[in-house]
Short mmCIF file of N, CA and C and ligand atoms in Angstrom, two decimals:
data_model
loop_
_atom_site.label_atom_id
_atom_site.label_comp_id
_atom_site.label_asym_id
_atom_site.label_seq_id
_atom_site.Cartn_x
_atom_site.Cartn_y
_atom_site.Cartn_z
N MET A 1 42.29 74.83 229.43
CA MET A 1 40.35 75.39 229.93
C MET A 1 40.07 76.37 230.69
N GLU A 2 38.72 76.62 229.85
CA GLU A 2 38.58 78.86 230.54
C GLU A 2 38.76 78.47 231.61
N ILE A 3 39.10 80.39 232.95
CA ILE A 3 39.05 80.27 233.91
C ILE A 3 37.55 81.23 234.22
N ASP A 4 37.01 81.24 234.48
CA ASP A 4 35.67 81.47 234.63
C ASP A 4 36.27 82.38 236.51
N LEU A 5 36.41 83.29 236.61
CA LEU A 5 36.43 84.08 237.78
C LEU A 5 35.00 83.83 239.59
N LYS A 6 34.47 83.75 237.74
CA LYS A 6 32.76 84.50 238.60
C LYS A 6 32.45 82.83 239.37
N GLN A 7 32.39 82.28 238.76
CA GLN A 7 32.55 80.71 239.77
C GLN A 7 33.56 80.46 241.43
N VAL A 8 34.55 81.76 241.42
CA VAL A 8 35.01 81.08 242.05
C VAL A 8 35.20 82.42 243.47
N ASP A 9 34.17 83.98 242.28
CA ASP A 9 33.70 84.46 243.91
C ASP A 9 32.68 84.19 244.51
N ALA A 10 31.43 83.14 243.24
CA ALA A 10 30.23 82.16 243.81
C ALA A 10 31.25 81.64 245.12
N VAL A 11 32.44 80.54 245.23
CA VAL A 11 32.21 80.04 246.62
C VAL A 11 32.88 80.37 247.32
N LEU A 12 33.42 81.51 247.61
CA LEU A 12 34.05 83.09 247.56
C LEU A 12 32.81 82.83 248.84
N ASP A 13 31.64 83.43 247.90
CA ASP A 13 30.58 84.22 248.00
C ASP A 13 29.70 82.60 249.26
N THR A 14 29.98 82.06 248.95
CA THR A 14 29.06 80.30 249.80
C THR A 14 29.86 80.79 251.26
N TYR A 15 30.96 80.07 251.89
CA TYR A 15 31.43 80.31 252.34
C TYR A 15 32.07 82.18 253.13
N LYS A 16 31.28 82.89 252.13
CA LYS A 16 30.91 83.98 253.62
C LYS A 16 32.15 84.96 253.23
N ARG A 17 33.49 84.59 252.23
CA ARG A 17 34.55 85.28 252.54
C ARG A 17 35.30 85.17 253.73
N ARG A 18 35.13 83.98 254.26
CA ARG A 18 35.97 84.00 255.89
C ARG A 18 37.20 82.78 255.49
N ARG A 19 38.12 83.95 255.98
CA ARG A 19 39.47 83.11 256.03
C ARG A 19 39.24 81.92 256.86
N GLU A 20 39.02 81.19 257.35
CA GLU A 20 38.55 80.14 258.36
C GLU A 20 38.49 79.45 257.03
N PHE A 21 37.33 79.11 256.88
CA PHE A 21 37.13 78.36 254.22
C PHE A 21 37.98 78.17 254.15
N LEU A 22 39.58 78.65 254.51
CA LEU A 22 40.07 78.39 252.73
C LEU A 22 40.13 77.41 252.96
N ILE A 23 40.59 76.27 253.89
CA ILE A 23 40.51 74.32 253.27
C ILE A 23 39.54 74.07 252.50
N PRO A 24 38.07 74.20 253.16
CA PRO A 24 37.36 73.42 252.14
C PRO A 24 36.56 74.66 250.71
N ILE A 25 37.07 75.83 250.75
CA ILE A 25 37.05 77.35 249.83
C ILE A 25 37.65 76.80 248.59
N LEU A 26 38.64 75.70 248.78
CA LEU A 26 40.58 75.34 248.36
C LEU A 26 39.55 73.93 247.24
N GLN A 27 38.79 73.42 248.18
CA GLN A 27 38.68 72.36 247.86
C GLN A 27 37.85 72.41 246.75
N ASP A 28 35.97 73.65 246.99
CA ASP A 28 35.41 73.25 246.38
C ASP A 28 36.25 73.86 245.03
N VAL A 29 36.61 75.32 244.90
CA VAL A 29 36.85 75.49 243.38
C VAL A 29 38.14 74.71 243.09
N GLN A 30 39.48 74.07 243.45
CA GLN A 30 39.80 72.70 243.19
C GLN A 30 38.41 71.69 242.09
N ALA A 31 38.01 71.73 242.95
CA ALA A 31 36.59 70.50 242.63
C ALA A 31 36.11 71.12 241.15
N LEU A 32 36.43 72.65 240.58
CA LEU A 32 35.54 72.71 238.97
C LEU A 32 37.12 73.12 238.43
N TYR A 33 37.56 72.56 238.59
CA TYR A 33 38.10 72.40 237.48
C TYR A 33 39.53 71.42 237.70
N ASN A 34 39.64 70.82 238.77
CA ASN A 34 40.93 69.52 238.91
C ASN A 34 41.81 69.54 239.56
N TRP A 35 42.56 71.05 239.22
CA TRP A 35 43.13 71.67 240.12
C TRP A 35 43.01 72.71 240.50
N LEU A 36 44.34 73.72 241.18
CA LEU A 36 44.34 74.79 241.59
C LEU A 36 44.92 75.92 240.46
N PRO A 37 44.62 76.31 239.34
CA PRO A 37 45.67 76.92 238.19
C PRO A 37 45.74 78.66 239.35
N GLN A 38 47.03 78.91 238.99
CA GLN A 38 48.02 80.31 239.40
C GLN A 38 46.66 81.22 239.45
N GLU A 39 45.24 82.42 237.86
CA GLU A 39 44.71 82.72 238.91
C GLU A 39 43.98 82.61 239.83
N VAL A 40 43.45 81.11 239.77
CA VAL A 40 42.37 81.53 240.71
C VAL A 40 42.10 81.27 242.66
N ILE A 41 43.99 80.81 242.47
CA ILE A 41 44.56 81.45 243.91
C ILE A 41 44.71 82.76 244.36
N CYS A 42 44.97 83.27 242.92
CA CYS A 42 45.15 84.70 243.66
C CYS A 42 44.01 85.80 243.65
N ARG A 43 42.99 84.79 242.87
CA ARG A 43 41.80 85.49 243.50
C ARG A 43 40.55 84.71 245.05
N VAL A 44 41.69 83.79 244.96
CA VAL A 44 40.62 83.19 246.23
C VAL A 44 41.54 84.08 247.93
N SER A 45 43.71 84.28 247.39
CA SER A 45 43.50 85.46 248.42
C SER A 45 43.71 86.24 248.54
N GLU A 46 43.10 87.95 247.19
CA GLU A 46 42.54 88.69 247.54
C GLU A 46 41.38 88.05 247.93
N GLY A 47 40.41 87.91 247.58
CA GLY A 47 38.67 87.91 248.37
C GLY A 47 38.85 87.32 250.02
N LEU A 48 40.09 86.81 250.38
CA LEU A 48 40.05 86.16 251.93
C LEU A 48 41.15 87.32 252.17
N GLU A 49 41.66 88.61 251.48
CA GLU A 49 42.31 89.54 252.21
C GLU A 49 43.39 88.37 253.17
N ILE A 50 43.96 86.88 251.60
CA ILE A 50 45.29 85.89 253.01
C ILE A 50 46.29 86.96 251.94
N PRO A 51 47.22 86.81 252.23
CA PRO A 51 48.41 86.74 251.45
C PRO A 51 48.59 85.75 250.39
N LEU A 52 48.92 85.24 249.72
CA LEU A 52 49.37 84.85 248.36
C LEU A 52 49.98 83.62 248.97
N ILE A 53 51.32 84.43 249.28
CA ILE A 53 52.41 82.57 249.89
C ILE A 53 50.86 81.94 250.98
N ASP A 54 50.94 82.26 251.57
CA ASP A 54 50.63 82.01 252.89
C ASP A 54 49.62 80.30 252.04
N VAL A 55 48.55 81.12 251.02
CA VAL A 55 47.24 80.17 250.37
C VAL A 55 48.56 79.10 249.43
N TYR A 56 49.43 79.55 248.84
CA TYR A 56 50.22 78.71 248.38
C TYR A 56 50.45 77.93 249.25
N GLY A 57 51.24 78.09 250.17
CA GLY A 57 51.52 77.52 251.48
C GLY A 57 50.47 76.21 251.96
N LEU A 58 49.32 76.94 251.83
CA LEU A 58 48.24 75.65 252.30
C LEU A 58 48.61 74.58 251.23
N ALA A 59 48.20 75.27 249.81
CA ALA A 59 48.03 74.81 248.57
C ALA A 59 49.10 73.20 248.70
N THR A 60 50.64 73.24 249.09
CA THR A 60 51.51 72.87 248.64
C THR A 60 51.34 71.87 250.01
N PHE A 61 51.09 72.31 250.59
CA PHE A 61 51.14 71.39 251.27
C PHE A 61 50.19 70.18 251.89
N TYR A 62 49.27 70.50 251.84
CA TYR A 62 48.36 68.72 251.23
C TYR A 62 47.81 68.59 250.45
N LYS A 63 48.78 67.20 250.17
CA LYS A 63 48.31 65.74 249.25
C LYS A 63 47.69 66.05 248.35
N GLN A 64 46.00 66.49 248.98
CA GLN A 64 44.66 66.62 247.87
C GLN A 64 44.68 67.61 247.28
N PHE A 65 45.72 69.34 247.58
CA PHE A 65 45.85 69.99 246.43
C PHE A 65 46.92 69.58 244.92
N SER A 66 46.44 70.05 243.94
CA SER A 66 47.12 70.06 243.14
C SER A 66 47.56 71.81 242.02
N LEU A 67 48.96 71.98 241.85
CA LEU A 67 48.78 72.83 241.47
C LEU A 67 49.65 72.66 240.14
N LYS A 68 49.04 71.02 239.10
CA LYS A 68 49.75 71.32 238.41
C LYS A 68 48.41 71.26 237.16
N PRO A 69 48.05 71.23 236.22
CA PRO A 69 46.81 70.58 235.07
C PRO A 69 46.26 68.97 235.89
N ARG A 70 45.16 68.89 236.17
CA ARG A 70 45.05 67.56 236.55
C ARG A 70 44.30 67.31 235.46
N GLY A 71 43.93 65.35 234.66
CA GLY A 71 42.83 64.91 233.77
C GLY A 71 41.69 65.48 234.55
N LYS A 72 41.04 65.45 233.38
CA LYS A 72 39.32 65.00 233.56
C LYS A 72 38.86 63.98 234.53
N HIS A 73 39.31 62.96 235.00
CA HIS A 73 39.46 61.84 235.01
C HIS A 73 41.13 61.76 236.26
N ILE A 74 40.81 60.82 237.81
CA ILE A 74 41.85 61.16 238.54
C ILE A 74 41.64 59.60 238.97
N ILE A 75 42.97 59.33 238.79
CA ILE A 75 42.92 57.68 239.36
C ILE A 75 42.98 57.68 240.36
N THR A 76 43.72 57.23 240.41
CA THR A 76 44.29 57.06 242.45
C THR A 76 44.54 55.82 242.88
N VAL A 77 46.04 55.27 243.14
CA VAL A 77 46.01 53.39 243.19
C VAL A 77 46.44 53.25 244.73
N CYS A 78 46.32 53.13 245.11
CA CYS A 78 46.74 52.73 247.21
C CYS A 78 48.06 52.14 247.24
N LEU A 79 49.25 52.61 247.69
CA LEU A 79 50.28 51.45 247.58
C LEU A 79 50.65 51.82 249.70
N GLY A 80 49.78 52.72 250.46
CA GLY A 80 49.93 51.76 251.88
C GLY A 80 50.20 50.18 251.86
N THR A 81 50.53 49.83 253.38
CA THR A 81 51.06 48.47 253.36
C THR A 81 50.58 47.53 252.89
N ALA A 82 49.10 47.45 252.99
CA ALA A 82 48.29 46.29 252.65
C ALA A 82 48.04 46.47 251.79
N CYS A 83 48.03 47.41 250.95
CA CYS A 83 47.82 47.32 249.72
C CYS A 83 48.85 46.77 249.47
N HIS A 84 49.87 47.60 249.43
CA HIS A 84 51.67 47.30 248.75
C HIS A 84 51.48 46.01 248.30
N VAL A 85 51.74 44.75 249.92
CA VAL A 85 51.55 43.38 250.01
C VAL A 85 50.30 42.64 248.43
N ARG A 86 49.87 43.38 249.08
CA ARG A 86 48.25 42.56 247.87
C ARG A 86 48.69 42.85 246.66
N GLY A 87 49.71 43.45 246.31
CA GLY A 87 50.16 43.92 244.82
C GLY A 87 50.13 45.47 243.93
N GLY A 88 49.07 46.50 245.08
CA GLY A 88 49.29 47.86 244.83
C GLY A 88 50.07 47.87 243.26
N PRO A 89 51.20 47.78 243.77
CA PRO A 89 52.96 48.29 242.79
C PRO A 89 52.35 47.22 240.94
N ARG A 90 51.41 46.90 241.29
CA ARG A 90 51.52 45.80 239.57
C ARG A 90 49.95 46.97 239.46
N ILE A 91 49.32 46.88 239.96
CA ILE A 91 47.96 47.89 239.67
C ILE A 91 48.81 49.26 239.04
N VAL A 92 49.48 49.76 239.47
CA VAL A 92 50.01 51.01 239.63
C VAL A 92 50.78 50.73 238.61
N ASP A 93 51.30 49.84 238.01
CA ASP A 93 52.23 49.41 236.50
C ASP A 93 51.34 49.39 235.41
N GLU A 94 50.03 48.73 235.66
CA GLU A 94 48.73 48.26 234.70
C GLU A 94 48.73 49.47 234.49
N PHE A 95 48.13 50.51 235.66
CA PHE A 95 47.75 51.76 234.34
C PHE A 95 48.57 52.48 234.14
N SER A 96 49.92 53.23 234.72
CA SER A 96 50.69 53.14 233.91
C SER A 96 50.72 53.28 232.31
N ARG A 97 51.33 51.23 232.13
CA ARG A 97 50.43 50.90 230.71
C ARG A 97 49.72 51.11 229.59
N LYS A 98 48.89 51.37 230.28
CA LYS A 98 47.89 50.80 229.62
C LYS A 98 47.40 52.41 229.17
N LEU A 99 48.05 53.27 229.71
CA LEU A 99 47.53 55.38 229.97
C LEU A 99 48.92 56.22 229.31
N ASN A 100 48.82 55.27 229.42
CA ASN A 100 50.60 55.31 228.87
C ASN A 100 51.64 56.96 230.04
N ILE A 101 51.56 56.66 230.85
CA ILE A 101 51.73 58.30 231.95
C ILE A 101 52.05 57.40 233.35
N LYS A 102 53.09 58.11 233.73
CA LYS A 102 54.01 57.08 235.85
C LYS A 102 52.81 58.19 236.35
N PRO A 103 52.76 57.62 238.03
CA PRO A 103 52.16 58.85 238.83
C PRO A 103 52.78 59.84 238.57
N GLY A 104 51.41 60.59 238.99
CA GLY A 104 51.72 62.00 239.08
C GLY A 104 52.12 62.97 237.83
N GLU A 105 51.19 62.04 236.39
CA GLU A 105 51.43 62.64 235.21
C GLU A 105 50.07 62.89 234.73
N THR A 106 49.03 63.65 233.94
CA THR A 106 48.07 63.23 232.75
C THR A 106 48.50 62.57 231.24
N THR A 107 47.60 62.25 231.22
CA THR A 107 47.04 61.73 230.01
C THR A 107 47.49 63.53 229.19
N GLU A 108 47.82 63.35 227.69
CA GLU A 108 48.05 64.66 226.88
C GLU A 108 46.49 64.89 226.42
N ASP A 109 45.99 63.96 226.66
CA ASP A 109 44.22 64.19 226.18
C ASP A 109 43.67 65.37 227.65
N MET A 110 43.97 64.97 228.35
CA MET A 110 43.80 65.65 229.93
C MET A 110 42.79 64.73 230.50
N GLN A 111 42.65 63.94 229.76
CA GLN A 111 41.28 62.87 230.08
C GLN A 111 41.50 62.19 231.47
N PHE A 112 42.62 62.05 231.81
CA PHE A 112 43.32 60.88 233.07
C PHE A 112 44.73 61.64 234.20
N THR A 113 44.35 61.81 235.33
CA THR A 113 46.13 62.07 235.54
C THR A 113 46.20 60.36 236.57
N LEU A 114 47.26 60.11 236.62
CA LEU A 114 47.04 58.68 237.82
C LEU A 114 48.05 59.37 239.20
N GLU A 115 47.98 59.11 240.67
CA GLU A 115 48.27 59.67 241.33
C GLU A 115 47.81 58.07 242.20
N THR A 116 49.47 58.12 243.23
CA THR A 116 48.69 57.21 244.31
C THR A 116 49.33 57.59 245.87
N VAL A 117 48.61 57.17 246.72
CA VAL A 117 48.43 57.76 248.07
C VAL A 117 49.01 56.21 248.79
N ASN A 118 49.02 56.50 250.26
CA ASN A 118 49.53 55.38 251.05
C ASN A 118 48.56 55.12 252.57
N CYS A 119 47.44 54.82 252.17
CA CYS A 119 46.12 54.25 252.47
C CYS A 119 45.15 54.85 252.72
N LEU A 120 44.12 54.42 251.88
CA LEU A 120 42.73 55.18 252.05
C LEU A 120 41.98 54.75 253.51
N GLY A 121 42.32 53.98 253.61
CA GLY A 121 41.20 54.35 254.89
C GLY A 121 40.38 52.14 254.39
N CYS A 122 40.64 51.61 253.71
CA CYS A 122 39.32 50.28 253.10
C CYS A 122 40.03 48.77 253.01
N CYS A 123 41.76 49.62 253.72
CA CYS A 123 43.02 48.00 253.83
C CYS A 123 42.33 46.81 253.08
N ALA A 124 41.04 46.42 253.96
CA ALA A 124 40.22 45.21 254.08
C ALA A 124 39.85 44.10 252.33
N ILE A 125 39.86 45.79 251.39
CA ILE A 125 39.81 45.42 250.39
C ILE A 125 40.46 45.07 248.95
N GLY A 126 41.95 46.14 249.97
CA GLY A 126 42.77 46.05 248.73
C GLY A 126 43.41 45.37 248.18
N PRO A 127 44.28 45.16 247.11
CA PRO A 127 44.26 46.20 246.68
C PRO A 127 43.16 47.28 246.11
N VAL A 128 43.33 48.93 246.72
CA VAL A 128 42.59 50.08 246.03
C VAL A 128 43.05 50.41 245.49
N ALA A 129 41.60 50.74 244.32
CA ALA A 129 42.11 52.27 243.37
C ALA A 129 41.03 52.93 244.20
N VAL A 130 41.11 53.79 243.71
CA VAL A 130 39.59 55.03 243.28
C VAL A 130 39.83 56.03 242.40
N MET A 131 38.22 56.14 241.15
CA MET A 131 38.82 56.18 240.49
C MET A 131 37.43 57.72 240.39
N ASP A 132 37.30 59.42 240.15
CA ASP A 132 36.69 59.87 240.60
C ASP A 132 36.10 59.88 242.21
N GLY A 133 36.31 58.89 242.61
CA GLY A 133 35.67 59.26 244.27
C GLY A 133 35.51 57.91 244.33
N GLU A 134 35.03 57.20 243.32
CA GLU A 134 33.86 55.67 243.42
C GLU A 134 35.46 54.40 243.53
N TYR A 135 35.15 53.58 244.37
CA TYR A 135 36.33 52.73 244.82
C TYR A 135 35.99 51.91 244.34
N TYR A 136 36.71 50.68 244.13
CA TYR A 136 37.57 49.76 243.54
C TYR A 136 38.30 48.68 244.21
N GLY A 137 38.10 47.92 244.65
CA GLY A 137 38.68 46.56 245.84
C GLY A 137 38.77 45.40 245.19
N GLY A 138 40.18 44.89 246.03
CA GLY A 138 40.25 43.58 245.18
C GLY A 138 40.61 44.25 243.81
N MET A 139 41.67 45.62 243.37
CA MET A 139 42.04 45.48 242.03
C MET A 139 43.06 44.10 241.04
N ASN A 140 42.79 43.85 240.34
CA ASN A 140 44.27 43.74 239.10
C ASN A 140 43.76 43.68 237.76
N PRO A 141 44.94 43.28 237.28
CA PRO A 141 44.99 44.14 235.80
C PRO A 141 43.91 43.89 235.31
N ALA A 142 43.08 42.20 235.30
CA ALA A 142 42.17 42.63 234.06
C ALA A 142 40.98 43.57 235.19
N LYS A 143 40.72 44.06 235.94
CA LYS A 143 40.17 44.60 236.68
C LYS A 143 40.72 46.13 235.31
N VAL A 144 42.16 46.61 236.07
CA VAL A 144 42.16 47.73 235.32
C VAL A 144 42.18 48.08 234.28
N SER A 145 42.10 47.75 233.15
CA SER A 145 40.76 47.62 231.61
C SER A 145 39.78 47.97 232.22
N GLN A 146 39.11 47.65 232.39
CA GLN A 146 37.38 47.22 233.57
C GLN A 146 36.96 48.62 233.64
N VAL A 147 38.19 49.18 234.56
CA VAL A 147 37.56 50.27 234.65
C VAL A 147 38.22 51.50 234.15
N VAL A 148 39.15 51.64 233.47
CA VAL A 148 39.57 52.22 232.94
C VAL A 148 38.66 52.62 230.90
N LYS A 149 38.50 51.54 231.28
CA LYS A 149 36.94 51.68 229.79
C LYS A 149 36.01 51.46 230.30
N LYS A 150 35.09 51.93 231.49
CA LYS A 150 34.52 52.43 231.89
C LYS A 150 34.12 53.88 232.44
N TYR A 151 35.51 54.35 232.20
CA TYR A 151 35.78 56.15 232.03
C TYR A 151 36.01 56.34 230.53
N HIS A 152 36.22 56.04 229.39
CA HIS A 152 37.11 56.17 228.37
C HIS A 152 37.41 54.72 226.96
N GLY A 153 37.37 55.50 226.42
CA GLY A 153 36.68 54.40 225.21
C GLY A 153 39.10 53.79 224.80
N VAL A 154 39.90 53.56 226.24
CA VAL A 154 41.13 53.14 225.83
C VAL A 154 40.75 52.49 225.61
N LYS A 155 41.82 52.27 224.53
CA LYS A 155 42.06 50.78 223.97
C LYS A 155 43.12 49.30 224.41
N ASP A 156 43.35 48.54 224.41
CA ASP A 156 44.14 47.17 225.28
C ASP A 156 45.79 47.82 225.10
S1 FES B 1 46.59 50.21 252.98
FE1 FES B 1 45.76 50.33 250.62
S2 FES B 1 43.69 51.00 251.34
FE2 FES B 1 44.64 51.19 253.59
#
């Protein structure tokens, strides 16, 4: 994917290049690419006059930021206690099997990234998975197929 740094500059301008907005700036920039490429981090560092090491420090501290390329669609499966006891690990396994990737990996065609998280704050509807921000409760293996198919013509 080509990186258009003008888009990064536009985000910086939206926040008037103020350092206190580093987190929302990184969130908005990440939304453009689904991850934070090195040249983007450098541009943010220059634009806000924050040392590169500090921007990297923050980006590595928060799990929401990714310094590795991620797919077009992000699947997050909850493995918090409530979801775990209701079969969360089976849901992860099923996504892994269907997409042929392990948690933390991205499919070769850059369509899907599989991630896990500890509690999404909606334990009552567990096990829960989130696909591109859309929540799916009461997950089971059959629903995994439906969710994957909805986003991409992945075969059984
Ligand atoms: S444990 Fe999964 S949403 Fe809370």
